[in-house]
Amino acid sequence: MGQLDMWSRGVDTRFVRAVVDRQAYAQLSTAQVAEPEAFAYWREMICATFVRLAAEPVVGGGFSGSIEHVAVGDVELSTVVAAGQHVRRTRALIAEGADEFLLASIQLGGRGRVEQDGRVALLSEGDMAFYDSTRAYTLHFDDPFRQLVVQVPKRELLPRDTRRLTARSLGAGTPGAVVATFFRSLAETARTGPGSGSILVPHAVGLLAAAAAYSGQLAPDRPAVEAMARQRIMDFLHHNLADPGLDADTVARACSVSRRTLYRIVGEDGVAARLRRLRIDRACSLLLADRRRPVAAVAAACGFESESGFFRAFRTATGQTPADYRHPR
């Protein structure tokens, strides 16, 4: 029996499965066990968090790894930090369960390879690739790495036939970059509490479907197209809110959408109202992050043309002055 088939000889996965509650936040680490048991425990961790997998370390001894897992509705997000390894989903392991998931690996650090359906996707930081739990696949990490793994039941996504979209690298200049940014933000939000980000689940599924359609060179359905357009618009607003001259025409041109589409996505109040809310949210963060930073500097960093205009907008939105928000009495 090869080392890749040794998952069944490792530690019983029932303990870790009890920790990885699919409705809650969980942190797992090989630091919880003695070094000789670290990789056996790691196999237990990845089988419990994802699907049944075989694995082997790149080098013997000194292995370490951690998984931070959170479920947001049907979307599962797992941040994986680990030493080099090769992971395999075999036909025998597939036959033992009824798991049907589409997974996407978003590379946060280091490099990796995804092999499935006769293709190999090379992943560097910022890239993502899909793979399907119902068919054999292999993940290679020759060195230490960091990944965010997004896992969604296949029933939630179209198309159901994923053979054209797996093991294709989506990086800069593709919808994968937009989707990767969104899911990194969603994972950060979800860490604050099990219910955090739940309202974004339909949007998350739509974005994943749009990226999957692009990867498979398929025509995405309307919800997926709108999810992608919405994320492009919101990313543009977040990245450019410090520009006091930002307006609806600029946003529509930059995001390649019509004004009608733009207003349908941002809401009836329009771009100006959405920008104001985003600017106030950014101002709240800046006021607390550096309590010595001048209010005028905060106003400028958030796209307000004057300190007095910032003061009025902040008080209308929060019921407090910037000074009172920063130093509550």
CSV table of C-alpha atoms in Angstrom, one decimal, residues 72-208:
chain,number,residue,atom,x,y,z
A,72,VAL,CA,-21.7,31.0,5.2
A,73,GLY,CA,-24.9,29.3,4.2
A,74,ASP,CA,-24.1,26.6,1.7
A,75,VAL,CA,-20.7,28.3,0.9
A,76,GLU,CA,-17.8,26.9,2.8
A,77,LEU,CA,-14.6,28.9,3.1
A,78,SER,CA,-11.4,27.3,4.3
A,79,THR,CA,-8.0,29.2,4.7
A,80,VAL,CA,-5.3,26.6,4.4
A,81,VAL,CA,-1.7,27.2,5.5
A,82,ALA,CA,0.6,24.3,5.2
A,83,ALA,CA,4.0,22.7,4.2
A,84,GLY,CA,4.5,21.1,0.9
A,85,GLN,CA,2.3,18.0,0.0
A,86,HIS,CA,0.6,16.1,-2.7
A,87,VAL,CA,-3.2,15.5,-2.2
A,88,ARG,CA,-5.2,13.1,-4.3
A,89,ARG,CA,-8.9,12.4,-4.7
A,90,THR,CA,-9.1,8.8,-6.0
A,91,ARG,CA,-11.9,6.8,-7.7
A,92,ALA,CA,-11.9,4.5,-4.7
A,93,LEU,CA,-12.5,7.4,-2.3
A,94,ILE,CA,-15.2,8.9,-4.5
A,95,ALA,CA,-17.0,5.6,-4.5
A,96,GLU,CA,-17.2,5.5,-0.7
A,97,GLY,CA,-19.2,8.7,-0.5
A,98,ALA,CA,-22.0,10.8,-2.1
A,99,ASP,CA,-20.2,14.1,-1.9
A,100,GLU,CA,-20.9,16.4,-4.9
A,101,PHE,CA,-19.0,19.7,-4.6
A,102,LEU,CA,-17.4,22.2,-6.9
A,103,LEU,CA,-14.3,23.6,-5.2
A,104,ALA,CA,-12.2,26.6,-6.1
A,105,SER,CA,-8.7,27.1,-4.9
A,106,ILE,CA,-7.6,30.7,-4.6
A,107,GLN,CA,-3.8,31.0,-4.2
A,108,LEU,CA,-2.9,33.4,-1.4
A,109,GLY,CA,0.8,32.6,-1.2
A,110,GLY,CA,3.3,30.1,-2.7
A,111,ARG,CA,2.5,28.0,-5.8
A,112,GLY,CA,0.3,25.1,-6.6
A,113,ARG,CA,-1.0,22.8,-9.4
A,114,VAL,CA,-4.4,21.4,-9.9
A,115,GLU,CA,-4.8,18.4,-12.2
A,116,GLN,CA,-8.2,17.1,-13.4
A,117,ASP,CA,-9.8,16.0,-16.6
A,118,GLY,CA,-6.5,15.8,-18.4
A,119,ARG,CA,-5.5,19.4,-17.7
A,120,VAL,CA,-3.1,21.1,-15.3
A,121,ALA,CA,-3.7,24.5,-13.9
A,122,LEU,CA,-0.6,26.3,-12.4
A,123,LEU,CA,-1.5,28.6,-9.6
A,124,SER,CA,0.5,31.6,-8.3
A,125,GLU,CA,-0.6,34.3,-5.9
A,126,GLY,CA,-4.0,35.7,-6.9
A,127,ASP,CA,-4.9,32.8,-9.3
A,128,MET,CA,-7.8,30.5,-8.9
A,129,ALA,CA,-8.9,27.1,-10.4
A,130,PHE,CA,-11.9,24.9,-10.1
A,131,TYR,CA,-12.1,21.1,-9.5
A,132,ASP,CA,-15.0,18.7,-9.0
A,133,SER,CA,-15.2,16.2,-6.1
A,134,THR,CA,-17.1,13.7,-8.2
A,135,ARG,CA,-14.0,13.0,-10.4
A,136,ALA,CA,-10.4,12.2,-9.6
A,137,TYR,CA,-8.1,15.1,-9.1
A,138,THR,CA,-4.7,15.9,-7.7
A,139,LEU,CA,-3.3,19.0,-5.9
A,140,HIS,CA,0.4,19.5,-5.8
A,141,PHE,CA,2.3,21.9,-3.5
A,142,ASP,CA,6.0,21.5,-3.7
A,143,ASP,CA,6.7,24.1,-1.1
A,144,PRO,CA,4.8,25.8,1.8
A,145,PHE,CA,1.7,27.6,0.6
A,146,ARG,CA,-1.5,29.5,1.5
A,147,GLN,CA,-4.8,29.0,-0.1
A,148,LEU,CA,-8.5,30.0,0.3
A,149,VAL,CA,-10.6,27.0,-0.7
A,150,VAL,CA,-14.3,27.8,-1.6
A,151,GLN,CA,-16.6,24.8,-1.6
A,152,VAL,CA,-20.2,24.8,-2.8
A,153,PRO,CA,-22.7,21.9,-3.4
A,154,LYS,CA,-22.9,21.3,-7.2
A,155,ARG,CA,-26.7,21.5,-6.9
A,156,GLU,CA,-26.4,25.2,-6.3
A,157,LEU,CA,-24.5,25.8,-9.6
A,158,LEU,CA,-25.0,25.7,-13.3
A,159,PRO,CA,-23.7,24.2,-15.5
A,160,ARG,CA,-23.9,20.8,-13.8
A,161,ASP,CA,-21.4,19.2,-16.3
A,162,THR,CA,-18.1,20.7,-15.1
A,163,ARG,CA,-15.7,18.8,-17.3
A,164,ARG,CA,-14.9,21.8,-19.5
A,165,LEU,CA,-14.2,24.2,-16.6
A,166,THR,CA,-11.9,22.3,-14.2
A,167,ALA,CA,-8.1,22.8,-13.9
A,168,ARG,CA,-8.0,26.0,-15.8
A,169,SER,CA,-6.1,28.9,-14.2
A,170,LEU,CA,-8.0,32.1,-13.8
A,171,GLY,CA,-5.8,35.1,-13.0
A,172,ALA,CA,-5.3,38.8,-13.7
A,173,GLY,CA,-7.5,40.1,-16.4
A,174,THR,CA,-10.2,37.4,-16.0
A,175,PRO,CA,-13.3,37.2,-13.9
A,176,GLY,CA,-11.3,35.0,-11.6
A,177,ALA,CA,-9.4,38.0,-10.2
A,178,VAL,CA,-12.7,39.7,-9.3
A,179,VAL,CA,-14.1,36.6,-7.8
A,180,ALA,CA,-11.0,35.9,-5.8
A,181,THR,CA,-11.0,39.4,-4.3
A,182,PHE,CA,-14.7,39.0,-3.3
A,183,PHE,CA,-14.2,35.6,-1.6
A,184,ARG,CA,-11.1,36.9,0.3
A,185,SER,CA,-13.3,39.7,1.7
A,186,LEU,CA,-16.1,37.4,2.4
A,187,ALA,CA,-13.8,35.1,4.4
A,188,GLU,CA,-12.6,38.0,6.5
A,189,THR,CA,-16.2,39.1,7.1
A,190,ALA,CA,-17.3,35.6,8.0
A,191,ARG,CA,-14.6,35.3,10.7
A,192,THR,CA,-16.4,37.9,12.8
A,193,GLY,CA,-19.3,35.5,13.5
A,194,PRO,CA,-21.2,32.5,12.0
A,195,GLY,CA,-24.0,34.7,10.6
A,196,SER,CA,-21.8,37.4,9.2
A,197,GLY,CA,-22.0,37.6,5.4
A,198,SER,CA,-25.1,35.4,5.1
A,199,ILE,CA,-26.9,38.1,3.1
A,200,LEU,CA,-24.1,37.8,0.5
A,201,VAL,CA,-24.6,34.0,-0.2
A,202,PRO,CA,-26.7,34.5,-3.4
A,203,HIS,CA,-24.2,37.0,-4.7
A,204,ALA,CA,-21.3,34.6,-3.8
A,205,VAL,CA,-23.0,31.7,-5.7
A,206,GLY,CA,-23.7,34.0,-8.7
A,207,LEU,CA,-20.1,35.1,-8.8
A,208,LEU,CA,-18.8,31.6,-8.6
